[in-house]
PDB file of C-alpha atoms in Angstrom:
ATOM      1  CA  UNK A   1      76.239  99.916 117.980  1.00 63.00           C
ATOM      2  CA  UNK A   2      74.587  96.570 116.949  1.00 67.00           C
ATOM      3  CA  UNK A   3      71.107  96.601 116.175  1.00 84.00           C
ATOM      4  CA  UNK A   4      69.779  93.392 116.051  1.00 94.00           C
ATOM      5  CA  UNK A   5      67.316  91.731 118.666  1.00 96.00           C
ATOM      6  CA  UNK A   6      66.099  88.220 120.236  1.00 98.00           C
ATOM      7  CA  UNK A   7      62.373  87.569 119.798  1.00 98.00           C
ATOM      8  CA  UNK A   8      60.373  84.794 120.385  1.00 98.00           C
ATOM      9  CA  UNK A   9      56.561  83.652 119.263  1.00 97.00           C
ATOM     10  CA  UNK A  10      55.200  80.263 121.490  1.00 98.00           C
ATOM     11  CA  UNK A  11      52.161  78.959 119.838  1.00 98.00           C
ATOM     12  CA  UNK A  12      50.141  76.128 121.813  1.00 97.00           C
ATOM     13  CA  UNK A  13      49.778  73.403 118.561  1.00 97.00           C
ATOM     14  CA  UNK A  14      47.331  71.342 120.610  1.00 95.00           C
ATOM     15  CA  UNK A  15      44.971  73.903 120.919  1.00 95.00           C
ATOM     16  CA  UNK A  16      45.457  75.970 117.379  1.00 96.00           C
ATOM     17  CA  UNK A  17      46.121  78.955 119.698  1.00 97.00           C
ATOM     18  CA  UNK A  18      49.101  81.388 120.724  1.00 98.00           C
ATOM     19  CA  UNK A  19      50.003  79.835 123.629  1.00 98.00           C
ATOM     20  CA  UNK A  20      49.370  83.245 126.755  1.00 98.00           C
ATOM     21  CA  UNK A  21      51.269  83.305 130.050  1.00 98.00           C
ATOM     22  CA  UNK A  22      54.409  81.569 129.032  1.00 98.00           C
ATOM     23  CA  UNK A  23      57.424  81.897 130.952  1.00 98.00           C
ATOM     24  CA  UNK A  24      60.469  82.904 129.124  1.00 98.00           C
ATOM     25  CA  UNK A  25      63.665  83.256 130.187  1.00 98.00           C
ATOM     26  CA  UNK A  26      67.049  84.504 128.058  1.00 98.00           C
ATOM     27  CA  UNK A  27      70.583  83.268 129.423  1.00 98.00           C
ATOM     28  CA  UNK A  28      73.971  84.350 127.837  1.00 97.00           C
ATOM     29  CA  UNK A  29      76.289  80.885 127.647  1.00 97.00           C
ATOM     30  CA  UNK A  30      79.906  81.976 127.999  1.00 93.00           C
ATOM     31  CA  UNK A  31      82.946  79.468 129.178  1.00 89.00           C
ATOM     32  CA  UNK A  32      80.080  76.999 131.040  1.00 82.00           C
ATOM     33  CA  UNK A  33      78.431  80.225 132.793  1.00 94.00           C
ATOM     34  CA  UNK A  34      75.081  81.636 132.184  1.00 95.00           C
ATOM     35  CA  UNK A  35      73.991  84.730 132.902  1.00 97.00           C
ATOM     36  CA  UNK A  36      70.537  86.012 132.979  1.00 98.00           C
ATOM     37  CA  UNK A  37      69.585  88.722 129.902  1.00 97.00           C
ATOM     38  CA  UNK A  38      65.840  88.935 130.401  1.00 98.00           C
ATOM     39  CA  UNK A  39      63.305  86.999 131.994  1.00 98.00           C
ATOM     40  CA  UNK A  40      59.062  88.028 130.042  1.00 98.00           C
ATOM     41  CA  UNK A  41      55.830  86.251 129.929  1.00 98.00           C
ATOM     42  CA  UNK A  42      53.931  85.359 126.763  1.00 98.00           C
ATOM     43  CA  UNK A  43      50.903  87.929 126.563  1.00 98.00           C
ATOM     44  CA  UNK A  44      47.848  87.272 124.281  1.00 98.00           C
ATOM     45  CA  UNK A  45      49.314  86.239 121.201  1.00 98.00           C
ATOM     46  CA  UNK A  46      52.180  84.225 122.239  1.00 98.00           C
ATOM     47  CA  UNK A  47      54.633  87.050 122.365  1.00 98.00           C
ATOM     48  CA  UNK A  48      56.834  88.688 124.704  1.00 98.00           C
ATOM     49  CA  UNK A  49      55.289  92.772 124.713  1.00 97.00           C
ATOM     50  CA  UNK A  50      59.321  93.859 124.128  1.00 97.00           C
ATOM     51  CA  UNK A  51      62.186  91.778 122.372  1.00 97.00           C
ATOM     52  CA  UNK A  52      64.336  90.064 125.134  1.00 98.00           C
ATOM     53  CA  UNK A  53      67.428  92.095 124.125  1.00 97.00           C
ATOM     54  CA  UNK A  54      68.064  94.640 121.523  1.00 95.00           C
ATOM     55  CA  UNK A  55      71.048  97.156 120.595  1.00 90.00           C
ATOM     56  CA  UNK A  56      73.814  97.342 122.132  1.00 89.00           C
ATOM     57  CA  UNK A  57      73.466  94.358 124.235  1.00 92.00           C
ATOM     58  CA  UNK A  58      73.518  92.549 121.446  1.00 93.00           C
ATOM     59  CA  UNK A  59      76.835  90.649 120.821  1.00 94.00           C
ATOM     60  CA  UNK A  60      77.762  87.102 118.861  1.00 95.00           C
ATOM     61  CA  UNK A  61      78.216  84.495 120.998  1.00 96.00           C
ATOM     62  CA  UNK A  62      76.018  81.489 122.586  1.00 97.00           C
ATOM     63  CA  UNK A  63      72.940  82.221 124.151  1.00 97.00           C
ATOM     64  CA  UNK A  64      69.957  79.805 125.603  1.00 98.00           C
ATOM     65  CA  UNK A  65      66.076  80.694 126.026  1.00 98.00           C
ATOM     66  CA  UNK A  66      64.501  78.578 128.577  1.00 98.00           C
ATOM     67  CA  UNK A  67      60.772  78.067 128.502  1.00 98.00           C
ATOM     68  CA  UNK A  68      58.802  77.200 131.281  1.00 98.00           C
ATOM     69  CA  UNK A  69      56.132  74.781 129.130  1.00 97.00           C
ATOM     70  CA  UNK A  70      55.386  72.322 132.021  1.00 94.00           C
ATOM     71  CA  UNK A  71      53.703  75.674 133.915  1.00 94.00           C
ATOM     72  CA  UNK A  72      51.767  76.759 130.627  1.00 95.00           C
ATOM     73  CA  UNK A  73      50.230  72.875 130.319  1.00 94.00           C
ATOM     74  CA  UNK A  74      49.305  73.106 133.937  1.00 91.00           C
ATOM     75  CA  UNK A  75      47.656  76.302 134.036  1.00 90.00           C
ATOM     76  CA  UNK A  76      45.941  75.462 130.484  1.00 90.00           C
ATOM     77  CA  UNK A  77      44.259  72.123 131.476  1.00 87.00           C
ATOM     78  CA  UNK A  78      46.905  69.910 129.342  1.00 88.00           C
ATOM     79  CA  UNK A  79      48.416  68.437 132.138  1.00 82.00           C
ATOM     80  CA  UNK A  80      46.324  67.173 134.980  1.00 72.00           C
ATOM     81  CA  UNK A  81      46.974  68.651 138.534  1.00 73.00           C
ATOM     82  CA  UNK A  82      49.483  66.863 140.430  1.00 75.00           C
ATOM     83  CA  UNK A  83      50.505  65.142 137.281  1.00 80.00           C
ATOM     84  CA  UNK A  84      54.030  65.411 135.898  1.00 85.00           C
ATOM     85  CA  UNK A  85      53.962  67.019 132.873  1.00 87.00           C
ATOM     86  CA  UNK A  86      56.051  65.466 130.338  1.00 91.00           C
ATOM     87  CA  UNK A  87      57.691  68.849 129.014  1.00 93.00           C
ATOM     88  CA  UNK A  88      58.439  71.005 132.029  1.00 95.00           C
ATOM     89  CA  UNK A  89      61.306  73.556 131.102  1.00 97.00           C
ATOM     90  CA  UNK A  90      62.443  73.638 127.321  1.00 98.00           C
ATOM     91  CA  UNK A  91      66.221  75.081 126.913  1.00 98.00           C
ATOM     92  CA  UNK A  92      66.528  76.183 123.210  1.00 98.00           C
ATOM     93  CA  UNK A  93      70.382  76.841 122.892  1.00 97.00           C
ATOM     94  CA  UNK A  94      71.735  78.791 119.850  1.00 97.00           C
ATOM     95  CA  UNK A  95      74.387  80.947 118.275  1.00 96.00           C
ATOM     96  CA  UNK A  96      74.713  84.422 116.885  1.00 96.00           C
ATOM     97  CA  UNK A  97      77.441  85.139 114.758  1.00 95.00           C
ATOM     98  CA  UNK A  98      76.034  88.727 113.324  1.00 95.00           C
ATOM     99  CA  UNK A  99      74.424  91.099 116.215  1.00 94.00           C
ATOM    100  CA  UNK A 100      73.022  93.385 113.949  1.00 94.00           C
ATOM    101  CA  UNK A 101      70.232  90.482 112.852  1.00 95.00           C
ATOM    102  CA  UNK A 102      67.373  89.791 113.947  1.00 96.00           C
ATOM    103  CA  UNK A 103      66.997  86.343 115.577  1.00 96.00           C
ATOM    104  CA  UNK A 104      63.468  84.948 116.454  1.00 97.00           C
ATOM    105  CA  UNK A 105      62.824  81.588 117.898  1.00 98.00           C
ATOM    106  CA  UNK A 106      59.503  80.332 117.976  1.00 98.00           C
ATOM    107  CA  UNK A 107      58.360  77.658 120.019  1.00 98.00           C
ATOM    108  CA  UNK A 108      55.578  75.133 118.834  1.00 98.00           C
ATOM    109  CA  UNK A 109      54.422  73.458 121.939  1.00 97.00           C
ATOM    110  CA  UNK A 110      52.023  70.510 122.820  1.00 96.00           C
ATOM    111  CA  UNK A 111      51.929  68.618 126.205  1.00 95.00           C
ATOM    112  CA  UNK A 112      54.335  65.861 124.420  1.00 94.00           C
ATOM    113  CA  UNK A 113      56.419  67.484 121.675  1.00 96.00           C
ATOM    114  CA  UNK A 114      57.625  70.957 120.756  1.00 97.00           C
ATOM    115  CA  UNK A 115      59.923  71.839 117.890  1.00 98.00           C
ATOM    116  CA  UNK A 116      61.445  75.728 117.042  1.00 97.00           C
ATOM    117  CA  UNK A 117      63.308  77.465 114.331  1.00 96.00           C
ATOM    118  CA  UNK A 118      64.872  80.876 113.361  1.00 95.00           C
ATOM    119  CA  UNK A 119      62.039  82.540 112.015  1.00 90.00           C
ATOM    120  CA  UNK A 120      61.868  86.048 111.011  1.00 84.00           C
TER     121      UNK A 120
END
């Protein structure tokens, strides 16, 4: 049984802050289908309160996290209401090759710019 996870971290760059109340959705990407793994919101410090998948669900193959940012900026004042935000929802697509590791993507977010990598 694999026993790796997905994790994820979104800190809020514009405001030096975990970014709380985040949206987070986790798709598997097989053949041009996704299917939904886990869908969590951001708590306090930018972190889902479980890993989005873990174990046995694990397997190697494409998978895609899908951020709802343009809600986040909203609710937090970055975006003004009735504006359209600039970043609405961020798709982060990668691959796992080894589903015993442990894959976290972070997300550093402002209201025009984000970037992410595999952190630990």
């Amino acid at each position: 049984m694999p026993k790796g996870r997905i994790t994820t971290h979104v800190l809020d760059t514009a405001r030096g802050r975990p970014a709380a109340g985040v949206a987070v959705t986790l798709y598997r990407l097989d053949k041009g289908a996704r299917s939904l793994l886990a869908e969590a919101v951001t708590n306090v410090d930018g972190r889902t309160d479980v890993p989005l998948l873990t174990g046995e669900d694990m397997a190697a193959g494409r998978y895609e996290l899908l951020f709802a940012a343009g809600a986040y900026l909203r609710a937090s004042k970055q975006v003004a209401r009735g504006e359209v935000p600039f970043l609405d929802q961020i798709p982060i697509r990668f691959g796992i090759a080894d589903p015993d590791a442990h894959f976290h993507v972070p997300l550093l977010l402002s209201p025009y710019g984000y970037s992410t990598y595999r952190g630990s």
